[in-house]
Amino acid sequence: MSIECKRSRRSEPPAGRSPAPAAARSSYDEPMRSLAVGALAVLGLTFVGPAWAILVQFRTPSSNIGCVYSSEPGGTGPYLRCDILSGLKPKPSRPKGCTLDWTFGFQMNRTGRARTVCAGDTAVNTHAKVLRYGHKWSAGGFSCTSRRTGLRCRNRSGHGFALSRAHSYRF
């Protein structure tokens, strides 16, 4: 990706101001140009990721439960996160070091146990594709089944979670 920066030049100074001397312009413009180029380089590196990563969102028909699946291998690796807007019942204990909300969802990797999510956002997207009741979704070692009673998801090692208005738990 190439980003080109252009600087506009006025033929006349703004009303009531005289043009800045060339020495004053160059002493200010060069550091600012270097700063801008450096900032763009950092931004370019920050948003670079694997071109093949998949991000999938789905929700239950009630829109009370929403999930996000990411295949991106960086950080914690591929994961599945599901949140329930009505909240986890019973309310789980606060995860160690969590300063955000922890009462709305679970997350898991391809293997291992699910954990309580500590986040300031939600995985529920009311515009995401609906996983109809009685249907199953699966990808990357995860599978979820939607029922009128809630959503049940598991990973390839058999661990997972269930979310419903009445009761939510990890297994």
Tab-separated table of N, CA and C in Angstrom:
chain	number	residue	atom	x	y	z
A	1	MET	N	0.843	-1.161	0.000
A	1	MET	CA	0.000	0.000	0.000
A	1	MET	C	0.888	1.223	0.000
A	2	SER	N	0.550	2.172	-0.815
A	2	SER	CA	1.322	3.402	-0.912
A	2	SER	C	0.440	4.564	-0.507
A	3	ILE	N	0.942	5.395	0.373
A	3	ILE	CA	0.218	6.582	0.805
A	3	ILE	C	1.030	7.783	0.390
A	4	GLU	N	0.382	8.678	-0.316
A	4	GLU	CA	1.066	9.875	-0.781
A	4	GLU	C	0.533	11.075	-0.018
A	5	CYS	N	1.422	11.859	0.523
A	5	CYS	CA	1.027	13.071	1.232
A	5	CYS	C	1.331	14.271	0.356
A	6	LYS	N	0.346	15.135	0.216
A	6	LYS	CA	0.550	16.347	-0.564
A	6	LYS	C	0.303	17.539	0.331
A	7	ARG	N	1.080	18.547	0.147
A	7	ARG	CA	0.940	19.762	0.922
A	7	ARG	C	0.373	20.837	0.014
A	8	SER	N	-0.718	21.454	0.443
A	8	SER	CA	-1.279	22.516	-0.391
A	8	SER	C	-0.499	23.795	-0.162
A	9	ARG	N	-0.385	24.575	-1.202
A	9	ARG	CA	0.328	25.865	-1.106
A	9	ARG	C	-0.634	26.962	-1.499
A	10	ARG	N	-0.647	28.006	-0.741
A	10	ARG	CA	-1.470	29.159	-1.069
A	10	ARG	C	-0.636	30.139	-1.862
A	11	SER	N	-1.267	30.749	-2.786
A	11	SER	CA	-0.539	31.757	-3.548
A	11	SER	C	-0.428	33.041	-2.742
A	12	GLU	N	-1.365	33.243	-1.801
A	12	GLU	CA	-1.322	34.448	-0.974
A	12	GLU	C	-1.471	34.025	0.480
A	13	PRO	N	-0.877	34.767	1.407
A	13	PRO	CA	-1.050	34.443	2.814
A	13	PRO	C	-2.478	34.755	3.242
A	14	PRO	N	-2.962	34.130	4.333
A	14	PRO	CA	-4.299	34.447	4.837
A	14	PRO	C	-4.406	35.933	5.146
A	15	ALA	N	-5.624	36.442	5.095
A	15	ALA	CA	-5.859	37.870	5.337
A	15	ALA	C	-5.283	38.290	6.681
A	16	GLY	N	-4.599	39.407	6.676
A	16	GLY	CA	-4.034	39.948	7.911
A	16	GLY	C	-2.720	39.323	8.320
A	17	ARG	N	-2.175	38.404	7.530
A	17	ARG	CA	-0.911	37.762	7.906
A	17	ARG	C	0.084	37.933	6.771
A	18	SER	N	1.314	38.008	7.122
A	18	SER	CA	2.348	38.105	6.098
A	18	SER	C	2.958	36.729	5.907
A	19	PRO	N	3.521	36.474	4.730
A	19	PRO	CA	4.106	35.152	4.503
A	19	PRO	C	5.269	34.906	5.453
A	20	ALA	N	5.427	33.658	5.886
A	20	ALA	CA	6.533	33.317	6.782
A	20	ALA	C	7.816	33.276	5.978
A	21	PRO	N	8.912	33.687	6.566
A	21	PRO	CA	10.186	33.610	5.856
A	21	PRO	C	10.532	32.159	5.544
A	22	ALA	N	11.282	31.936	4.480
A	22	ALA	CA	11.643	30.589	4.053
A	22	ALA	C	12.356	29.826	5.152
A	23	ALA	N	13.203	30.470	5.934
A	23	ALA	CA	13.941	29.804	7.003
A	23	ALA	C	12.984	29.290	8.075
A	24	ALA	N	11.955	30.078	8.391
A	24	ALA	CA	10.990	29.657	9.409
A	24	ALA	C	10.180	28.470	8.915
A	25	ARG	N	9.803	28.486	7.636
A	25	ARG	CA	9.038	27.372	7.083
A	25	ARG	C	9.848	26.093	7.106
A	26	SER	N	11.074	26.116	6.705
A	26	SER	CA	11.853	24.883	6.613
A	26	SER	C	12.190	24.317	7.984
A	27	SER	N	12.384	25.167	8.994
A	27	SER	CA	12.734	24.634	10.308
A	27	SER	C	11.539	23.939	10.951
A	28	TYR	N	10.328	24.300	10.577
A	28	TYR	CA	9.139	23.676	11.136
A	28	TYR	C	8.657	22.519	10.259
A	29	ASP	N	8.673	22.722	8.935
A	29	ASP	CA	8.108	21.747	8.016
A	29	ASP	C	8.867	20.430	7.987
A	30	GLU	N	10.172	20.453	8.025
A	30	GLU	CA	10.943	19.214	7.941
A	30	GLU	C	10.661	18.271	9.105
A	31	PRO	N	10.713	18.748	10.377
A	31	PRO	CA	10.392	17.822	11.467
A	31	PRO	C	8.952	17.309	11.374
A	32	MET	N	8.012	18.163	10.982
A	32	MET	CA	6.618	17.740	10.875
A	32	MET	C	6.452	16.714	9.760
A	33	ARG	N	7.147	16.908	8.651
A	33	ARG	CA	7.078	15.941	7.555
A	33	ARG	C	7.652	14.604	8.017
A	34	SER	N	8.766	14.627	8.742
A	34	SER	CA	9.362	13.391	9.260
A	34	SER	C	8.419	12.708	10.239
A	35	LEU	N	7.778	13.496	11.094
A	35	LEU	CA	6.832	12.951	12.061
A	35	LEU	C	5.646	12.313	11.341
A	36	ALA	N	5.117	12.967	10.330
A	36	ALA	CA	3.981	12.438	9.584
A	36	ALA	C	4.344	11.145	8.862
A	37	VAL	N	5.500	11.107	8.225
A	37	VAL	CA	5.938	9.905	7.521
A	37	VAL	C	6.144	8.765	8.512
A	38	GLY	N	6.737	9.060	9.669
A	38	GLY	CA	6.940	8.041	10.703
A	38	GLY	C	5.624	7.512	11.233
A	39	ALA	N	4.668	8.403	11.470
A	39	ALA	CA	3.353	7.988	11.974
A	39	ALA	C	2.646	7.098	10.962
A	40	LEU	N	2.715	7.453	9.682
A	40	LEU	CA	2.089	6.630	8.652
A	40	LEU	C	2.748	5.263	8.566
A	41	ALA	N	4.051	5.207	8.735
A	41	ALA	CA	4.760	3.925	8.703
A	41	ALA	C	4.323	3.041	9.859
A	42	VAL	N	4.190	3.627	11.058
A	42	VAL	CA	3.749	2.859	12.225
A	42	VAL	C	2.322	2.371	12.021
A	43	LEU	N	1.429	3.222	11.522
A	43	LEU	CA	0.055	2.814	11.261
A	43	LEU	C	0.014	1.693	10.237
A	44	GLY	N	0.825	1.790	9.233
A	44	GLY	CA	0.869	0.743	8.212
A	44	GLY	C	1.281	-0.587	8.799
A	45	LEU	N	2.236	-0.590	9.712
A	45	LEU	CA	2.678	-1.830	10.345
A	45	LEU	C	1.651	-2.341	11.342
A	46	THR	N	0.946	-1.441	11.998
A	46	THR	CA	-0.031	-1.830	13.006
A	46	THR	C	-1.178	-2.617	12.398
A	47	PHE	N	-1.634	-2.260	11.211
A	47	PHE	CA	-2.797	-2.887	10.629
A	47	PHE	C	-2.461	-4.002	9.650
A	48	VAL	N	-1.213	-4.396	9.576
A	48	VAL	CA	-0.835	-5.491	8.706
A	48	VAL	C	-1.129	-6.795	9.432
A	49	GLY	N	-1.777	-7.708	8.785
A	49	GLY	CA	-2.101	-9.000	9.379
A	49	GLY	C	-2.138	-10.029	8.277
A	50	PRO	N	-2.323	-11.262	8.668
A	50	PRO	CA	-2.361	-12.297	7.646
A	50	PRO	C	-3.542	-12.065	6.705
A	51	ALA	N	-3.287	-12.192	5.428
A	51	ALA	CA	-4.322	-11.936	4.430
A	51	ALA	C	-5.388	-13.026	4.445
A	52	TRP	N	-5.097	-14.163	5.029
A	52	TRP	CA	-6.017	-15.279	4.987
A	52	TRP	C	-6.853	-15.437	6.243
A	53	ALA	N	-6.752	-14.549	7.207
A	53	ALA	CA	-7.538	-14.654	8.436
A	53	ALA	C	-9.027	-14.489	8.131
A	54	ILE	N	-9.840	-15.309	8.768
A	54	ILE	CA	-11.285	-15.282	8.575
A	54	ILE	C	-11.937	-14.754	9.840
A	55	LEU	N	-12.918	-13.876	9.686
A	55	LEU	CA	-13.707	-13.365	10.796
A	55	LEU	C	-15.173	-13.620	10.451
A	56	VAL	N	-15.847	-14.401	11.296
A	56	VAL	CA	-17.242	-14.754	11.061
A	56	VAL	C	-18.056	-14.334	12.277
A	57	GLN	N	-19.207	-13.715	12.039
A	57	GLN	CA	-20.126	-13.356	13.112
A	57	GLN	C	-21.472	-14.018	12.835
A	58	PHE	N	-22.117	-14.488	13.895
A	58	PHE	CA	-23.470	-15.012	13.771
A	58	PHE	C	-24.216	-14.743	15.073
A	59	ARG	N	-25.536	-14.899	15.029
A	59	ARG	CA	-26.370	-14.641	16.197
A	59	ARG	C	-27.533	-15.607	16.215
A	60	THR	N	-28.164	-15.703	17.367
A	60	THR	CA	-29.368	-16.522	17.476
A	60	THR	C	-30.557	-15.710	16.959
A	61	PRO	N	-31.670	-16.361	16.630
A	61	PRO	CA	-32.835	-15.630	16.110
A	61	PRO	C	-33.351	-14.537	17.049
A	62	SER	N	-33.209	-14.711	18.349
A	62	SER	CA	-33.674	-13.697	19.299
A	62	SER	C	-32.752	-12.485	19.358
A	63	SER	N	-31.560	-12.604	18.804
A	63	SER	CA	-30.491	-11.585	18.873
A	63	SER	C	-29.997	-11.360	20.298
A	64	ASN	N	-30.325	-12.257	21.216
A	64	ASN	CA	-29.824	-12.161	22.586
A	64	ASN	C	-28.404	-12.711	22.686
A	65	ILE	N	-28.040	-13.626	21.788
A	65	ILE	CA	-26.714	-14.246	21.801
A	65	ILE	C	-26.040	-13.982	20.465
A	66	GLY	N	-24.778	-13.556	20.521
A	66	GLY	CA	-23.994	-13.319	19.313
A	66	GLY	C	-22.598	-13.867	19.480
A	67	CYS	N	-22.003	-14.314	18.384
A	67	CYS	CA	-20.674	-14.927	18.426
A	67	CYS	C	-19.752	-14.339	17.365
A	68	VAL	N	-18.465	-14.400	17.656
A	68	VAL	CA	-17.419	-14.003	16.725
A	68	VAL	C	-16.396	-15.127	16.681
A	69	TYR	N	-16.087	-15.588	15.469
A	69	TYR	CA	-15.025	-16.571	15.257
A	69	TYR	C	-13.917	-15.884	14.476
A	70	SER	N	-12.685	-16.039	14.934
A	70	SER	CA	-11.531	-15.510	14.215
A	70	SER	C	-10.527	-16.626	14.007
A	71	SER	N	-10.055	-16.764	12.772
A	71	SER	CA	-9.051	-17.785	12.462
A	71	SER	C	-7.641	-17.240	12.567
A	72	GLU	N	-7.503	-15.957	12.912
A	72	GLU	CA	-6.178	-15.345	12.961
A	72	GLU	C	-5.290	-16.074	13.964
A	73	PRO	N	-4.114	-16.531	13.521
A	73	PRO	CA	-3.251	-17.324	14.391
A	73	PRO	C	-2.458	-16.511	15.415
A	74	GLY	N	-2.406	-15.193	15.307
A	74	GLY	CA	-1.619	-14.387	16.234
A	74	GLY	C	-2.242	-14.321	17.610
A	75	GLY	N	-1.487	-13.889	18.584
A	75	GLY	CA	-1.996	-13.709	19.948
A	75	GLY	C	-2.421	-15.017	20.565
A	76	THR	N	-3.709	-15.167	20.829
A	76	THR	CA	-4.219	-16.384	21.457
A	76	THR	C	-4.573	-17.459	20.447
A	77	GLY	N	-4.361	-17.203	19.176
A	77	GLY	CA	-4.673	-18.176	18.141
A	77	GLY	C	-6.132	-18.113	17.749
A	78	PRO	N	-6.581	-19.013	16.884
A	78	PRO	CA	-7.986	-19.015	16.500
A	78	PRO	C	-8.865	-19.119	17.748
A	79	TYR	N	-9.973	-18.376	17.756
A	79	TYR	CA	-10.844	-18.399	18.926
A	79	TYR	C	-12.301	-18.225	18.529
A	80	LEU	N	-13.176	-18.579	19.467
A	80	LEU	CA	-14.608	-18.361	19.346
A	80	LEU	C	-15.049	-17.653	20.610
A	81	ARG	N	-15.752	-16.556	20.443
A	81	ARG	CA	-16.294	-15.791	21.576
A	81	ARG	C	-17.786	-15.621	21.362
A	82	CYS	N	-18.571	-15.881	22.412
A	82	CYS	CA	-20.012	-15.675	22.350
A	82	CYS	C	-20.459	-14.898	23.576
A	83	ASP	N	-21.323	-13.925	23.363
A	83	ASP	CA	-21.875	-13.093	24.434
A	83	ASP	C	-23.385	-13.238	24.461
A	84	ILE	N	-23.963	-13.021	25.642
A	84	ILE	CA	-25.408	-13.046	25.817
A	84	ILE	C	-25.829	-11.730	26.464
A	85	LEU	N	-26.687	-10.980	25.782
A	85	LEU	CA	-27.072	-9.653	26.256
A	85	LEU	C	-27.813	-9.687	27.587
A	86	SER	N	-28.550	-10.753	27.855
A	86	SER	CA	-29.271	-10.845	29.125
A	86	SER	C	-28.336	-11.197	30.287
A	87	GLY	N	-27.083	-11.486	29.987
A	87	GLY	CA	-26.080	-11.734	31.022
A	87	GLY	C	-25.942	-13.203	31.380
A	88	LEU	N	-24.740	-13.550	31.860
A	88	LEU	CA	-24.465	-14.913	32.301
A	88	LEU	C	-25.185	-15.154	33.622
A	89	LYS	N	-25.840	-16.312	33.720
A	89	LYS	CA	-26.525	-16.687	34.956
A	89	LYS	C	-26.092	-18.091	35.321
A	90	PRO	N	-25.514	-18.280	36.504
A	90	PRO	CA	-25.229	-17.264	37.513
A	90	PRO	C	-24.051	-16.380	37.082
A	91	LYS	N	-23.995	-15.220	37.688
A	91	LYS	CA	-22.920	-14.277	37.388
A	91	LYS	C	-21.588	-14.891	37.838
A	92	PRO	N	-20.601	-14.972	36.908
A	92	PRO	CA	-19.310	-15.574	37.281
A	92	PRO	C	-18.485	-14.632	38.152
A	93	SER	N	-17.483	-15.187	38.809
A	93	SER	CA	-16.582	-14.329	39.578
A	93	SER	C	-15.710	-13.542	38.604
A	94	ARG	N	-15.259	-12.386	39.042
A	94	ARG	CA	-14.446	-11.503	38.199
A	94	ARG	C	-13.100	-12.161	37.889
A	95	PRO	N	-12.737	-12.227	36.593
A	95	PRO	CA	-11.408	-12.767	36.249
A	95	PRO	C	-10.306	-11.884	36.842
A	96	LYS	N	-9.227	-12.490	37.243
A	96	LYS	CA	-8.109	-11.762	37.836
A	96	LYS	C	-7.629	-10.667	36.893
A	97	GLY	N	-7.506	-9.445	37.410
A	97	GLY	CA	-7.008	-8.312	36.640
A	97	GLY	C	-8.029	-7.657	35.727
A	98	CYS	N	-9.266	-8.120	35.734
A	98	CYS	CA	-10.288	-7.565	34.836
A	98	CYS	C	-10.834	-6.256	35.395
A	99	THR	N	-10.717	-5.189	34.599
A	99	THR	CA	-11.260	-3.890	35.000
A	99	THR	C	-12.439	-3.490	34.114
A	100	LEU	N	-12.834	-4.374	33.196
A	100	LEU	CA	-13.967	-4.121	32.311
A	100	LEU	C	-15.135	-5.006	32.745
A	101	ASP	N	-16.084	-5.249	31.858
A	101	ASP	CA	-17.217	-6.096	32.205
A	101	ASP	C	-16.865	-7.560	31.960
A	102	TRP	N	-17.359	-8.442	32.812
A	102	TRP	CA	-17.057	-9.859	32.709
A	102	TRP	C	-18.323	-10.724	32.818
A	103	THR	N	-19.490	-10.135	32.754
A	103	THR	CA	-20.725	-10.871	33.031
A	103	THR	C	-21.536	-11.211	31.785
A	104	PHE	N	-20.933	-11.164	30.596
A	104	PHE	CA	-21.727	-11.345	29.383
A	104	PHE	C	-21.265	-12.430	28.427
A	105	GLY	N	-20.136	-13.094	28.645
A	105	GLY	CA	-19.768	-14.094	27.646
A	105	GLY	C	-18.587	-14.960	27.986
A	106	PHE	N	-18.371	-15.931	27.087
A	106	PHE	CA	-17.263	-16.874	27.190
A	106	PHE	C	-16.462	-16.862	25.889
A	107	GLN	N	-15.206	-17.255	26.010
A	107	GLN	CA	-14.315	-17.360	24.849
A	107	GLN	C	-13.485	-18.614	25.015
A	108	MET	N	-13.129	-19.243	23.885
A	108	MET	CA	-12.273	-20.427	23.947
A	108	MET	C	-11.415	-20.520	22.693
A	109	ASN	N	-10.327	-21.249	22.848
A	109	ASN	CA	-9.448	-21.558	21.725
A	109	ASN	C	-9.844	-22.925	21.175
A	110	ARG	N	-9.112	-23.407	20.173
A	110	ARG	CA	-9.436	-24.704	19.564
A	110	ARG	C	-9.377	-25.852	20.558
A	111	THR	N	-8.491	-25.737	21.525
A	111	THR	CA	-8.382	-26.757	22.558
A	111	THR	C	-8.355	-26.057	23.916
A	112	GLY	N	-8.644	-26.801	24.943
A	112	GLY	CA	-8.624	-26.234	26.291
A	112	GLY	C	-9.991	-25.727	26.724
A	113	ARG	N	-10.050	-25.326	27.968
A	113	ARG	CA	-11.305	-24.884	28.577
A	113	ARG	C	-11.691	-23.478	28.146
A	114	ALA	N	-12.979	-23.210	28.176
A	114	ALA	CA	-13.506	-21.870	27.905
A	114	ALA	C	-13.233	-20.988	29.114
A	115	ARG	N	-13.159	-19.692	28.878
A	115	ARG	CA	-12.924	-18.745	29.968
A	115	ARG	C	-13.920	-17.596	29.866
A	116	THR	N	-14.124	-16.930	30.985
A	116	THR	CA	-15.010	-15.774	31.022
A	116	THR	C	-14.346	-14.626	30.277
A	117	VAL	N	-15.114	-13.928	29.464
A	117	VAL	CA	-14.600	-12.792	28.701
A	117	VAL	C	-14.559	-11.546	29.587
A	118	CYS	N	-13.461	-10.825	29.526
A	118	CYS	CA	-13.315	-9.518	30.166
A	118	CYS	C	-13.194	-8.520	29.022
A	119	ALA	N	-14.258	-7.740	28.783
A	119	ALA	CA	-14.246	-6.858	27.605
A	119	ALA	C	-15.131	-5.641	27.808
A	120	GLY	N	-14.848	-4.625	27.024
A	120	GLY	CA	-15.652	-3.410	27.035
A	120	GLY	C	-16.526	-3.311	25.799
A	121	ASP	N	-16.658	-4.416	25.069
A	121	ASP	CA	-17.482	-4.434	23.860
A	121	ASP	C	-18.385	-5.659	23.903
A	122	THR	N	-19.053	-5.958	22.817
A	122	THR	CA	-19.903	-7.139	22.751
A	122	THR	C	-19.707	-7.858	21.426
A	123	ALA	N	-19.913	-9.173	21.455
A	123	ALA	CA	-19.847	-9.974	20.232
A	123	ALA	C	-21.204	-10.023	19.539
A	124	VAL	N	-22.213	-9.434	20.150
A	124	VAL	CA	-23.555	-9.449	19.566
A	124	VAL	C	-23.655	-8.379	18.490
A	125	ASN	N	-23.910	-8.819	17.266
A	125	ASN	CA	-24.095	-7.925	16.126
A	125	ASN	C	-25.474	-8.220	15.557
A	126	THR	N	-26.407	-7.283	15.714
A	126	THR	CA	-27.785	-7.520	15.270
A	126	THR	C	-27.910	-7.607	13.749
A	127	HIS	N	-26.833	-7.331	13.024
A	127	HIS	CA	-26.840	-7.445	11.570
A	127	HIS	C	-26.142	-8.716	11.086
A	128	ALA	N	-25.615	-9.512	12.022
A	128	ALA	CA	-24.905	-10.739	11.658
A	128	ALA	C	-25.900	-11.786	11.151
A	129	LYS	N	-25.373	-12.774	10.460
A	129	LYS	CA	-26.197	-13.860	9.941
A	129	LYS	C	-26.828	-14.628	11.111
A	130	VAL	N	-28.083	-15.032	10.936
A	130	VAL	CA	-28.818	-15.758	11.984
A	130	VAL	C	-28.539	-17.255	11.877
A	131	LEU	N	-28.191	-17.862	13.009
A	131	LEU	CA	-28.080	-19.315	13.105
A	131	LEU	C	-29.435	-19.786	13.647
A	132	ARG	N	-30.279	-20.265	12.745
A	132	ARG	CA	-31.658	-20.618	13.114
A	132	ARG	C	-31.686	-21.740	14.141
A	133	TYR	N	-32.765	-21.786	14.910
A	133	TYR	CA	-32.939	-22.834	15.907
A	133	TYR	C	-32.912	-24.197	15.223
A	134	GLY	N	-32.206	-25.135	15.836
A	134	GLY	CA	-32.080	-26.473	15.277
A	134	GLY	C	-30.948	-26.615	14.278
A	135	HIS	N	-30.225	-25.525	13.994
A	135	HIS	CA	-29.122	-25.562	13.042
A	135	HIS	C	-27.769	-25.519	13.763
A	136	LYS	N	-26.768	-25.981	13.023
A	136	LYS	CA	-25.419	-26.068	13.574
A	136	LYS	C	-24.461	-25.237	12.724
A	137	TRP	N	-23.503	-24.577	13.388
A	137	TRP	CA	-22.428	-23.845	12.719
A	137	TRP	C	-21.123	-24.517	13.125
A	138	SER	N	-20.180	-24.639	12.197
A	138	SER	CA	-18.863	-25.167	12.565
A	138	SER	C	-17.791	-24.589	11.659
A	139	ALA	N	-16.613	-24.393	12.247
A	139	ALA	CA	-15.437	-23.903	11.520
A	139	ALA	C	-14.225	-24.011	12.428
A	140	GLY	N	-13.072	-24.311	11.841
A	140	GLY	CA	-11.792	-24.261	12.546
A	140	GLY	C	-11.696	-25.049	13.828
A	141	GLY	N	-12.417	-26.155	13.955
A	141	GLY	CA	-12.353	-26.949	15.177
A	141	GLY	C	-13.394	-26.564	16.219
A	142	PHE	N	-14.306	-25.660	15.866
A	142	PHE	CA	-15.393	-25.247	16.757
A	142	PHE	C	-16.727	-25.658	16.146
A	143	SER	N	-17.724	-25.899	17.006
A	143	SER	CA	-19.082	-26.120	16.510
A	143	SER	C	-20.073	-25.571	17.535
A	144	CYS	N	-21.172	-25.008	17.040
A	144	CYS	CA	-22.227	-24.451	17.893
A	144	CYS	C	-23.568	-24.925	17.372
A	145	THR	N	-24.480	-25.227	18.291
A	145	THR	CA	-25.831	-25.610	17.942
A	145	THR	C	-26.790	-24.621	18.581
A	146	SER	N	-27.686	-24.087	17.770
A	146	SER	CA	-28.685	-23.127	18.224
A	146	SER	C	-29.992	-23.857	18.519
A	147	ARG	N	-30.551	-23.602	19.679
A	147	ARG	CA	-31.840	-24.173	20.068
A	147	ARG	C	-32.680	-23.061	20.679
A	148	ARG	N	-33.979	-23.290	20.767
A	148	ARG	CA	-34.848	-22.299	21.419
A	148	ARG	C	-34.417	-22.060	22.855
A	149	THR	N	-33.810	-23.041	23.468
A	149	THR	CA	-33.376	-22.937	24.865
A	149	THR	C	-32.021	-22.259	25.023
A	150	GLY	N	-31.314	-21.991	23.918
A	150	GLY	CA	-30.014	-21.320	23.995
A	150	GLY	C	-29.024	-21.827	22.970
A	151	LEU	N	-27.764	-21.529	23.209
A	151	LEU	CA	-26.684	-21.888	22.284
A	151	LEU	C	-25.648	-22.716	23.024
A	152	ARG	N	-25.194	-23.785	22.390
A	152	ARG	CA	-24.165	-24.647	22.982
A	152	ARG	C	-23.017	-24.750	21.982
A	153	CYS	N	-21.792	-24.438	22.436
A	153	CYS	CA	-20.606	-24.472	21.569
A	153	CYS	C	-19.520	-25.321	22.202
A	154	ARG	N	-18.735	-25.981	21.348
A	154	ARG	CA	-17.613	-26.791	21.846
A	154	ARG	C	-16.435	-26.676	20.897
A	155	ASN	N	-15.248	-26.992	21.436
A	155	ASN	CA	-14.040	-26.980	20.613
A	155	ASN	C	-13.612	-28.414	20.333
A	156	ARG	N	-12.498	-28.577	19.626
A	156	ARG	CA	-12.091	-29.920	19.211
A	156	ARG	C	-11.665	-30.808	20.370
A	157	SER	N	-11.347	-30.227	21.529
A	157	SER	CA	-11.004	-31.073	22.681
A	157	SER	C	-12.229	-31.398	23.543
A	158	GLY	N	-13.434	-31.004	23.085
A	158	GLY	CA	-14.658	-31.345	23.793
A	158	GLY	C	-15.062	-30.365	24.876
A	159	HIS	N	-14.269	-29.332	25.102
A	159	HIS	CA	-14.639	-28.303	26.080
A	159	HIS	C	-15.517	-27.271	25.399
A	160	GLY	N	-16.252	-26.513	26.196
A	160	GLY	CA	-17.093	-25.493	25.602
A	160	GLY	C	-17.935	-24.762	26.617
A	161	PHE	N	-19.090	-24.266	26.133
A	161	PHE	CA	-19.992	-23.506	26.990
A	161	PHE	C	-21.411	-23.574	26.435
A	162	ALA	N	-22.343	-23.254	27.327
A	162	ALA	CA	-23.751	-23.145	26.954
A	162	ALA	C	-24.246	-21.800	27.463
A	163	LEU	N	-25.007	-21.109	26.630
A	163	LEU	CA	-25.566	-19.807	26.992
A	163	LEU	C	-27.087	-19.851	26.842
A	164	SER	N	-27.796	-19.400	27.866
A	164	SER	CA	-29.247	-19.271	27.784
A	164	SER	C	-29.703	-18.223	28.793
A	165	ARG	N	-30.939	-17.769	28.638
A	165	ARG	CA	-31.474	-16.784	29.588
A	165	ARG	C	-31.545	-17.365	30.992
A	166	ALA	N	-31.800	-18.663	31.096
A	166	ALA	CA	-31.987	-19.301	32.393
A	166	ALA	C	-30.672	-19.681	33.068
A	167	HIS	N	-29.698	-20.173	32.291
A	167	HIS	CA	-28.472	-20.698	32.902
A	167	HIS	C	-27.341	-20.746	31.874
A	168	SER	N	-26.154	-20.312	32.275
A	168	SER	CA	-24.981	-20.363	31.415
A	168	SER	C	-23.863	-21.079	32.166
A	169	TYR	N	-23.088	-21.883	31.440
A	169	TYR	CA	-22.012	-22.610	32.113
A	169	TYR	C	-20.948	-23.021	31.118
A	170	ARG	N	-19.781	-23.384	31.672
A	170	ARG	CA	-18.655	-23.918	30.888
A	170	ARG	C	-18.531	-25.404	31.190
A	171	PHE	N	-18.031	-26.168	30.227
A	171	PHE	CA	-17.807	-27.606	30.465
A	171	PHE	C	-16.494	-28.042	29.835
